[in-house]
PDB file of C-alpha atoms in Angstrom:
ATOM      1  CA  MET A 112     -36.130  43.202-149.566  1.00  0.00           C
ATOM      2  CA  GLY A 113     -38.849  40.621-149.006  1.00  0.00           C
ATOM      3  CA  THR A 114     -40.478  38.890-146.080  1.00  0.00           C
ATOM      4  CA  THR A 115     -40.391  35.373-144.756  1.00  0.00           C
ATOM      5  CA  MET A 116     -42.696  33.583-142.329  1.00  0.00           C
ATOM      6  CA  ASP A 117     -41.597  32.784-138.791  1.00  0.00           C
ATOM      7  CA  MET A 118     -42.792  29.143-138.573  1.00  0.00           C
ATOM      8  CA  ARG A 119     -43.233  29.397-134.804  1.00  0.00           C
ATOM      9  CA  THR A 120     -45.581  32.395-134.899  1.00  0.00           C
ATOM     10  CA  ASN A 121     -46.822  32.651-138.507  1.00  0.00           C
ATOM     11  CA  VAL A 122     -45.777  36.320-138.392  1.00  0.00           C
ATOM     12  CA  PRO A 123     -44.067  37.756-141.509  1.00  0.00           C
ATOM     13  CA  THR A 124     -40.526  38.872-140.734  1.00  0.00           C
ATOM     14  CA  ASP A 125     -38.600  41.567-142.598  1.00  0.00           C
ATOM     15  CA  LEU A 126     -35.538  39.908-144.146  1.00  0.00           C
ATOM     16  CA  GLY A 127     -33.611  43.174-143.954  1.00  0.00           C
ATOM     17  CA  GLY A 128     -33.851  43.535-140.187  1.00  0.00           C
ATOM     18  CA  LYS A 129     -35.057  42.124-136.915  1.00  0.00           C
ATOM     19  CA  THR A 130     -38.451  43.884-136.716  1.00  0.00           C
ATOM     20  CA  PRO A 131     -41.413  41.646-137.661  1.00  0.00           C
ATOM     21  CA  ALA A 132     -43.494  42.992-140.512  1.00  0.00           C
ATOM     22  CA  LEU A 133     -47.150  43.574-139.711  1.00  0.00           C
ATOM     23  CA  ALA A 134     -49.343  40.919-141.323  1.00  0.00           C
ATOM     24  CA  PRO A 135     -51.555  42.353-144.110  1.00  0.00           C
ATOM     25  CA  SER A 136     -54.749  41.370-142.301  1.00  0.00           C
ATOM     26  CA  SER A 137     -53.563  43.095-139.118  1.00  0.00           C
ATOM     27  CA  LEU A 138     -52.569  46.229-141.011  1.00  0.00           C
ATOM     28  CA  LEU A 139     -55.929  46.398-142.759  1.00  0.00           C
ATOM     29  CA  GLN A 140     -57.801  46.045-139.461  1.00  0.00           C
ATOM     30  CA  LEU A 141     -55.815  48.918-137.947  1.00  0.00           C
ATOM     31  CA  LEU A 142     -56.414  51.101-141.003  1.00  0.00           C
ATOM     32  CA  TRP A 143     -60.117  50.289-140.704  1.00  0.00           C
ATOM     33  CA  LEU A 144     -60.214  51.248-137.022  1.00  0.00           C
ATOM     34  CA  ALA A 145     -58.305  54.483-137.650  1.00  0.00           C
ATOM     35  CA  SER A 146     -60.523  55.497-140.557  1.00  0.00           C
ATOM     36  CA  PRO A 147     -62.751  58.590-140.148  1.00  0.00           C
ATOM     37  CA  ALA A 148     -65.439  56.492-141.865  1.00  0.00           C
ATOM     38  CA  LEU A 149     -65.738  54.275-138.771  1.00  0.00           C
ATOM     39  CA  PRO A 150     -69.363  54.771-137.626  1.00  0.00           C
ATOM     40  CA  VAL A 151     -68.663  56.142-134.150  1.00  0.00           C
ATOM     41  CA  GLY A 152     -69.489  59.819-134.681  1.00  0.00           C
ATOM     42  CA  SER A 153     -65.970  61.167-134.151  1.00  0.00           C
ATOM     43  CA  PHE A 154     -66.561  63.870-136.778  1.00  0.00           C
ATOM     44  CA  SER A 155     -69.032  65.613-134.470  1.00  0.00           C
ATOM     45  CA  TYR A 156     -66.457  66.429-131.742  1.00  0.00           C
ATOM     46  CA  SER A 157     -63.653  68.992-131.518  1.00  0.00           C
ATOM     47  CA  GLU A 158     -62.560  68.303-127.898  1.00  0.00           C
ATOM     48  CA  GLY A 159     -62.523  71.966-126.939  1.00  0.00           C
ATOM     49  CA  LEU A 160     -60.805  73.130-130.124  1.00  0.00           C
ATOM     50  CA  GLU A 161     -63.893  75.034-131.256  1.00  0.00           C
ATOM     51  CA  ALA A 162     -63.903  77.003-127.987  1.00  0.00           C
ATOM     52  CA  ALA A 163     -60.202  77.800-128.439  1.00  0.00           C
ATOM     53  CA  VAL A 164     -60.998  79.139-131.909  1.00  0.00           C
ATOM     54  CA  ASP A 165     -63.882  81.194-130.517  1.00  0.00           C
ATOM     55  CA  VAL A 166     -61.617  83.143-128.136  1.00  0.00           C
ATOM     56  CA  GLY A 167     -58.727  83.465-130.589  1.00  0.00           C
ATOM     57  CA  CYS A 168     -56.220  81.023-129.078  1.00  0.00           C
ATOM     58  CA  VAL A 169     -56.382  79.045-132.309  1.00  0.00           C
ATOM     59  CA  ARG A 170     -56.601  81.258-135.394  1.00  0.00           C
ATOM     60  CA  ASP A 171     -54.539  79.671-138.185  1.00  0.00           C
ATOM     61  CA  ALA A 172     -52.765  76.467-139.201  1.00  0.00           C
ATOM     62  CA  GLU A 173     -49.713  77.174-137.044  1.00  0.00           C
ATOM     63  CA  THR A 174     -51.662  77.780-133.827  1.00  0.00           C
ATOM     64  CA  ALA A 175     -53.957  74.825-134.566  1.00  0.00           C
ATOM     65  CA  ALA A 176     -50.948  72.534-135.018  1.00  0.00           C
ATOM     66  CA  GLU A 177     -49.401  73.792-131.776  1.00  0.00           C
ATOM     67  CA  TRP A 178     -52.668  73.367-129.848  1.00  0.00           C
ATOM     68  CA  LEU A 179     -53.141  69.796-131.058  1.00  0.00           C
ATOM     69  CA  THR A 180     -49.484  68.895-130.501  1.00  0.00           C
ATOM     70  CA  GLN A 181     -49.736  70.001-126.880  1.00  0.00           C
ATOM     71  CA  GLN A 182     -52.981  68.072-126.486  1.00  0.00           C
ATOM     72  CA  LEU A 183     -51.356  64.966-127.967  1.00  0.00           C
ATOM     73  CA  HIS A 184     -48.496  64.992-125.467  1.00  0.00           C
ATOM     74  CA  LEU A 185     -50.259  66.326-122.371  1.00  0.00           C
ATOM     75  CA  THR A 186     -53.549  64.438-122.544  1.00  0.00           C
ATOM     76  CA  LEU A 187     -53.610  61.677-125.144  1.00  0.00           C
ATOM     77  CA  ALA A 188     -50.190  60.187-124.347  1.00  0.00           C
ATOM     78  CA  ARG A 189     -50.639  60.300-120.567  1.00  0.00           C
ATOM     79  CA  SER A 190     -54.242  59.105-120.508  1.00  0.00           C
ATOM     80  CA  GLU A 191     -56.060  57.588-123.485  1.00  0.00           C
ATOM     81  CA  LEU A 192     -53.099  55.973-125.237  1.00  0.00           C
ATOM     82  CA  ALA A 193     -51.890  54.492-121.963  1.00  0.00           C
ATOM     83  CA  VAL A 194     -55.378  53.096-121.305  1.00  0.00           C
ATOM     84  CA  VAL A 195     -55.510  51.564-124.797  1.00  0.00           C
ATOM     85  CA  ALA A 196     -52.180  49.805-124.215  1.00  0.00           C
ATOM     86  CA  GLN A 197     -53.161  48.465-120.803  1.00  0.00           C
ATOM     87  CA  ALA A 198     -56.675  47.499-121.939  1.00  0.00           C
ATOM     88  CA  LEU A 199     -55.189  45.560-124.858  1.00  0.00           C
ATOM     89  CA  ARG A 200     -53.309  43.389-122.381  1.00  0.00           C
ATOM     90  CA  ALA A 201     -56.367  43.009-120.170  1.00  0.00           C
ATOM     91  CA  TRP A 202     -58.701  41.993-123.010  1.00  0.00           C
ATOM     92  CA  SER A 203     -56.110  39.585-124.412  1.00  0.00           C
ATOM     93  CA  SER A 204     -55.610  37.874-121.058  1.00  0.00           C
ATOM     94  CA  GLY A 205     -59.322  37.804-120.192  1.00  0.00           C
ATOM     95  CA  ASP A 206     -58.792  40.025-117.139  1.00  0.00           C
ATOM     96  CA  ALA A 207     -62.316  41.481-116.850  1.00  0.00           C
ATOM     97  CA  ALA A 208     -61.605  43.176-113.520  1.00  0.00           C
ATOM     98  CA  HIS A 209     -58.694  45.100-115.021  1.00  0.00           C
ATOM     99  CA  VAL A 210     -60.772  46.121-118.050  1.00  0.00           C
ATOM    100  CA  GLU A 211     -63.471  47.433-115.725  1.00  0.00           C
ATOM    101  CA  ALA A 212     -60.948  49.311-113.575  1.00  0.00           C
ATOM    102  CA  LEU A 213     -59.372  50.963-116.611  1.00  0.00           C
ATOM    103  CA  ASN A 214     -62.783  51.947-117.944  1.00  0.00           C
ATOM    104  CA  HIS A 215     -63.816  53.397-114.582  1.00  0.00           C
ATOM    105  CA  TRP A 216     -60.597  55.430-114.372  1.00  0.00           C
ATOM    106  CA  LEU A 217     -61.047  56.804-117.876  1.00  0.00           C
ATOM    107  CA  LEU A 218     -64.659  57.864-117.265  1.00  0.00           C
ATOM    108  CA  GLN A 219     -63.906  59.416-113.881  1.00  0.00           C
ATOM    109  CA  THR A 220     -61.015  61.479-115.222  1.00  0.00           C
ATOM    110  CA  ARG A 221     -62.900  63.193-118.061  1.00  0.00           C
ATOM    111  CA  GLU A 222     -62.653  66.833-117.043  1.00  0.00           C
ATOM    112  CA  SER A 223     -65.957  68.100-118.439  1.00  0.00           C
ATOM    113  CA  ALA A 224     -69.438  66.780-119.144  1.00  0.00           C
ATOM    114  CA  GLU A 225     -68.837  67.055-122.900  1.00  0.00           C
ATOM    115  CA  LEU A 226     -65.632  65.022-122.826  1.00  0.00           C
ATOM    116  CA  ARG A 227     -67.297  62.289-120.797  1.00  0.00           C
ATOM    117  CA  LEU A 228     -70.348  62.192-123.072  1.00  0.00           C
ATOM    118  CA  GLN A 229     -68.026  61.965-126.072  1.00  0.00           C
ATOM    119  CA  THR A 230     -66.106  58.932-124.881  1.00  0.00           C
ATOM    120  CA  GLU A 231     -69.314  57.208-123.707  1.00  0.00           C
ATOM    121  CA  GLN A 232     -71.157  57.805-126.981  1.00  0.00           C
ATOM    122  CA  MET A 233     -68.223  56.728-129.139  1.00  0.00           C
ATOM    123  CA  GLY A 234     -67.642  53.679-126.941  1.00  0.00           C
ATOM    124  CA  ARG A 235     -71.272  52.572-127.270  1.00  0.00           C
ATOM    125  CA  SER A 236     -71.257  53.156-131.021  1.00  0.00           C
ATOM    126  CA  LEU A 237     -68.083  51.122-131.498  1.00  0.00           C
ATOM    127  CA  ARG A 238     -69.508  48.328-129.343  1.00  0.00           C
ATOM    128  CA  GLU A 239     -72.669  48.133-131.452  1.00  0.00           C
ATOM    129  CA  TRP A 240     -70.699  48.226-134.699  1.00  0.00           C
ATOM    130  CA  LEU A 241     -68.511  45.362-133.487  1.00  0.00           C
ATOM    131  CA  ARG A 242     -71.626  43.277-132.821  1.00  0.00           C
ATOM    132  CA  LYS A 243     -72.427  43.393-136.531  1.00  0.00           C
ATOM    133  CA  LEU A 244     -69.117  41.855-137.580  1.00  0.00           C
ATOM    134  CA  PRO A 245     -69.000  38.110-138.380  1.00  0.00           C
ATOM    135  CA  GLN A 246     -66.116  37.563-135.939  1.00  0.00           C
ATOM    136  CA  ALA A 247     -67.830  39.408-133.064  1.00  0.00           C
ATOM    137  CA  ASP A 248     -66.762  38.291-129.580  1.00  0.00           C
ATOM    138  CA  THR A 249     -70.254  38.112-128.087  1.00  0.00           C
ATOM    139  CA  ALA A 250     -69.091  37.393-124.536  1.00  0.00           C
ATOM    140  CA  ALA A 251     -66.696  40.356-124.483  1.00  0.00           C
ATOM    141  CA  LEU A 252     -69.313  42.655-125.999  1.00  0.00           C
ATOM    142  CA  ASP A 253     -71.913  41.566-123.466  1.00  0.00           C
ATOM    143  CA  PHE A 254     -69.451  42.339-120.686  1.00  0.00           C
ATOM    144  CA  ALA A 255     -68.725  45.725-122.260  1.00  0.00           C
ATOM    145  CA  ALA A 256     -72.445  46.497-122.288  1.00  0.00           C
ATOM    146  CA  GLY A 257     -72.460  46.256-118.507  1.00  0.00           C
ATOM    147  CA  ILE A 258     -69.679  48.762-117.870  1.00  0.00           C
ATOM    148  CA  ASP A 259     -70.790  51.671-120.127  1.00  0.00           C
ATOM    149  CA  PRO A 260     -67.550  51.374-122.106  1.00  0.00           C
ATOM    150  CA  SER A 261     -65.321  54.311-122.960  1.00  0.00           C
ATOM    151  CA  TYR A 262     -63.991  54.646-126.494  1.00  0.00           C
ATOM    152  CA  PRO A 263     -60.330  53.770-125.673  1.00  0.00           C
ATOM    153  CA  VAL A 264     -61.405  50.564-123.914  1.00  0.00           C
ATOM    154  CA  MET A 265     -63.627  49.548-126.827  1.00  0.00           C
ATOM    155  CA  PHE A 266     -60.904  50.433-129.340  1.00  0.00           C
ATOM    156  CA  ALA A 267     -58.570  48.113-127.440  1.00  0.00           C
ATOM    157  CA  LEU A 268     -61.148  45.315-127.673  1.00  0.00           C
ATOM    158  CA  ALA A 269     -61.575  45.893-131.401  1.00  0.00           C
ATOM    159  CA  ALA A 270     -57.818  45.911-131.957  1.00  0.00           C
ATOM    160  CA  SER A 271     -57.132  42.903-129.724  1.00  0.00           C
ATOM    161  CA  GLY A 272     -58.399  40.568-132.427  1.00  0.00           C
ATOM    162  CA  SER A 273     -56.073  41.990-135.069  1.00  0.00           C
ATOM    163  CA  GLY A 274     -52.915  40.350-133.767  1.00  0.00           C
ATOM    164  CA  ALA A 275     -51.102  43.671-134.143  1.00  0.00           C
ATOM    165  CA  PRO A 276     -48.461  44.670-131.566  1.00  0.00           C
ATOM    166  CA  GLU A 277     -49.317  47.320-128.973  1.00  0.00           C
ATOM    167  CA  ARG A 278     -47.153  49.989-130.587  1.00  0.00           C
ATOM    168  CA  GLU A 279     -48.918  49.685-133.936  1.00  0.00           C
ATOM    169  CA  VAL A 280     -52.340  49.738-132.273  1.00  0.00           C
ATOM    170  CA  LEU A 281     -51.463  52.954-130.434  1.00  0.00           C
ATOM    171  CA  LEU A 282     -50.087  54.522-133.611  1.00  0.00           C
ATOM    172  CA  ALA A 283     -53.397  53.762-135.341  1.00  0.00           C
ATOM    173  CA  TYR A 284     -55.443  55.197-132.467  1.00  0.00           C
ATOM    174  CA  ALA A 285     -53.357  58.373-132.354  1.00  0.00           C
ATOM    175  CA  PHE A 286     -53.451  58.903-136.103  1.00  0.00           C
ATOM    176  CA  GLY A 287     -57.233  58.438-136.159  1.00  0.00           C
ATOM    177  CA  TRP A 288     -57.500  61.064-133.413  1.00  0.00           C
ATOM    178  CA  ALA A 289     -55.150  63.414-135.289  1.00  0.00           C
ATOM    179  CA  GLU A 290     -57.057  63.114-138.549  1.00  0.00           C
ATOM    180  CA  ASN A 291     -60.369  63.812-136.838  1.00  0.00           C
ATOM    181  CA  LEU A 292     -59.077  66.874-134.969  1.00  0.00           C
ATOM    182  CA  MET A 293     -57.393  68.174-138.116  1.00  0.00           C
ATOM    183  CA  GLN A 294     -60.760  67.991-139.873  1.00  0.00           C
ATOM    184  CA  ALA A 295     -62.343  69.837-136.939  1.00  0.00           C
ATOM    185  CA  ALA A 296     -59.747  72.600-137.324  1.00  0.00           C
ATOM    186  CA  LEU A 297     -60.537  72.903-141.029  1.00  0.00           C
ATOM    187  CA  LYS A 298     -64.181  73.598-140.223  1.00  0.00           C
ATOM    188  CA  ALA A 299     -63.771  75.693-137.070  1.00  0.00           C
ATOM    189  CA  VAL A 300     -60.944  78.103-137.993  1.00  0.00           C
ATOM    190  CA  PRO A 301     -61.668  77.666-141.008  1.00  0.00           C
ATOM    191  CA  LEU A 302     -58.730  76.385-143.061  1.00  0.00           C
ATOM    192  CA  GLY A 303     -58.095  74.870-146.471  1.00  0.00           C
ATOM    193  CA  GLN A 304     -57.119  71.286-147.261  1.00  0.00           C
ATOM    194  CA  THR A 305     -53.429  72.121-147.773  1.00  0.00           C
ATOM    195  CA  ALA A 306     -53.256  73.766-144.353  1.00  0.00           C
ATOM    196  CA  GLY A 307     -54.941  70.702-142.903  1.00  0.00           C
ATOM    197  CA  GLN A 308     -52.277  68.435-144.343  1.00  0.00           C
ATOM    198  CA  THR A 309     -49.599  70.684-142.836  1.00  0.00           C
ATOM    199  CA  ILE A 310     -51.228  70.200-139.424  1.00  0.00           C
ATOM    200  CA  LEU A 311     -51.444  66.442-139.965  1.00  0.00           C
ATOM    201  CA  ALA A 312     -47.769  66.283-140.978  1.00  0.00           C
ATOM    202  CA  ARG A 313     -46.785  68.030-137.733  1.00  0.00           C
ATOM    203  CA  LEU A 314     -48.891  65.616-135.691  1.00  0.00           C
ATOM    204  CA  ALA A 315     -47.556  62.580-137.574  1.00  0.00           C
ATOM    205  CA  ASP A 316     -44.028  63.648-136.615  1.00  0.00           C
ATOM    206  CA  GLU A 317     -45.038  63.904-132.947  1.00  0.00           C
ATOM    207  CA  ILE A 318     -47.148  60.752-132.631  1.00  0.00           C
ATOM    208  CA  PRO A 319     -44.316  58.170-132.311  1.00  0.00           C
ATOM    209  CA  ALA A 320     -42.866  59.940-129.249  1.00  0.00           C
ATOM    210  CA  ALA A 321     -46.318  60.191-127.677  1.00  0.00           C
ATOM    211  CA  VAL A 322     -46.861  56.468-128.233  1.00  0.00           C
ATOM    212  CA  GLU A 323     -43.507  55.582-126.674  1.00  0.00           C
ATOM    213  CA  HIS A 324     -44.396  57.722-123.664  1.00  0.00           C
ATOM    214  CA  ALA A 325     -47.721  55.913-123.277  1.00  0.00           C
ATOM    215  CA  LEU A 326     -46.134  52.475-123.593  1.00  0.00           C
ATOM    216  CA  ALA A 327     -43.551  53.308-120.929  1.00  0.00           C
ATOM    217  CA  LEU A 328     -46.078  54.568-118.366  1.00  0.00           C
ATOM    218  CA  PRO A 329     -46.473  52.245-115.367  1.00  0.00           C
ATOM    219  CA  GLU A 330     -50.028  51.420-114.311  1.00  0.00           C
ATOM    220  CA  GLY A 331     -50.075  53.954-111.480  1.00  0.00           C
ATOM    221  CA  GLU A 332     -48.658  56.863-113.458  1.00  0.00           C
ATOM    222  CA  ARG A 333     -51.450  57.602-115.892  1.00  0.00           C
ATOM    223  CA  GLN A 334     -52.742  61.127-115.410  1.00  0.00           C
ATOM    224  CA  ALA A 335     -55.479  63.442-116.628  1.00  0.00           C
ATOM    225  CA  PHE A 336     -54.623  67.019-115.756  1.00  0.00           C
ATOM    226  CA  SER A 337     -55.056  69.648-118.464  1.00  0.00           C
ATOM    227  CA  PRO A 338     -56.698  72.699-116.852  1.00  0.00           C
ATOM    228  CA  MET A 339     -56.851  74.894-119.950  1.00  0.00           C
ATOM    229  CA  LEU A 340     -58.437  72.148-122.039  1.00  0.00           C
ATOM    230  CA  ALA A 341     -60.949  71.482-119.252  1.00  0.00           C
ATOM    231  CA  ILE A 342     -61.846  75.185-119.055  1.00  0.00           C
ATOM    232  CA  PHE A 343     -62.328  75.518-122.807  1.00  0.00           C
ATOM    233  CA  SER A 344     -64.346  72.315-122.918  1.00  0.00           C
ATOM    234  CA  SER A 345     -66.596  73.612-120.130  1.00  0.00           C
ATOM    235  CA  LYS A 346     -66.964  76.993-121.867  1.00  0.00           C
ATOM    236  CA  HIS A 347     -67.955  75.186-125.050  1.00  0.00           C
ATOM    237  CA  GLU A 348     -71.010  73.726-123.296  1.00  0.00           C
ATOM    238  CA  THR A 349     -72.603  77.199-123.260  1.00  0.00           C
ATOM    239  CA  GLN A 350     -70.936  78.670-126.348  1.00  0.00           C
ATOM    240  CA  TYR A 351     -73.431  80.742-128.362  1.00  0.00           C
ATOM    241  CA  SER A 352     -72.734  79.228-131.788  1.00  0.00           C
ATOM    242  CA  ARG A 353     -71.325  75.717-132.205  1.00  0.00           C
ATOM    243  CA  LEU A 354     -70.530  73.285-135.010  1.00  0.00           C
ATOM    244  CA  PHE A 355     -69.382  70.477-132.725  1.00  0.00           C
ATOM    245  CA  ARG A 356     -70.682  68.567-129.715  1.00  0.00           C
ATOM    246  CA  SER A 357     -67.460  69.131-127.747  1.00  0.00           C
TER     247      SER A 357
END
């Protein structure tokens, strides 16, 4: 099967079906944004996973995969992924008030100091990296500087210039998160590379459903309520020995 170009949209279309194929430039931008090499410091956070390892809730590849799968569906899908989707629309339409409201909600619903510091630090780092790109949207970045941007809101800005559909953007965000947390599990448990790939395979199977959940959430139905994760994240702030910042 090959692709043809829709002359109305300049989007490649799969000749074997109705789903448009993602343009190579869009795909490459999403791969870039999902890469662990992106200079935002994601490698330094475990999002409470290290605390769960410390008390024995996570002790091997199976329990790590289960912990991260629950986190994917209970927190990422209902909060961050939903914000990314809605912020994409807001950035694309130039709705600054909506961007600011989404950012405020995300910051206010972080359930521990560490989780809030994480999203603020990663958001600032992504903003400053975007400034260095030739195609930087200076006006949008200047606006972002005034709202102390969270990482999901800045990711949405970065992805809004790719031309990729919302679903693909959310898949990239979720896979980048999964790869980072898998690497955290390798260091914290610790585990080997093969075990890490087993965890990543489990998460890759679960990500599409989490993305569909996020895309279907109405504006007023986002939620951030994960008591156990909040407790472990808070405990991590005073944990005796730590590899990670969260």
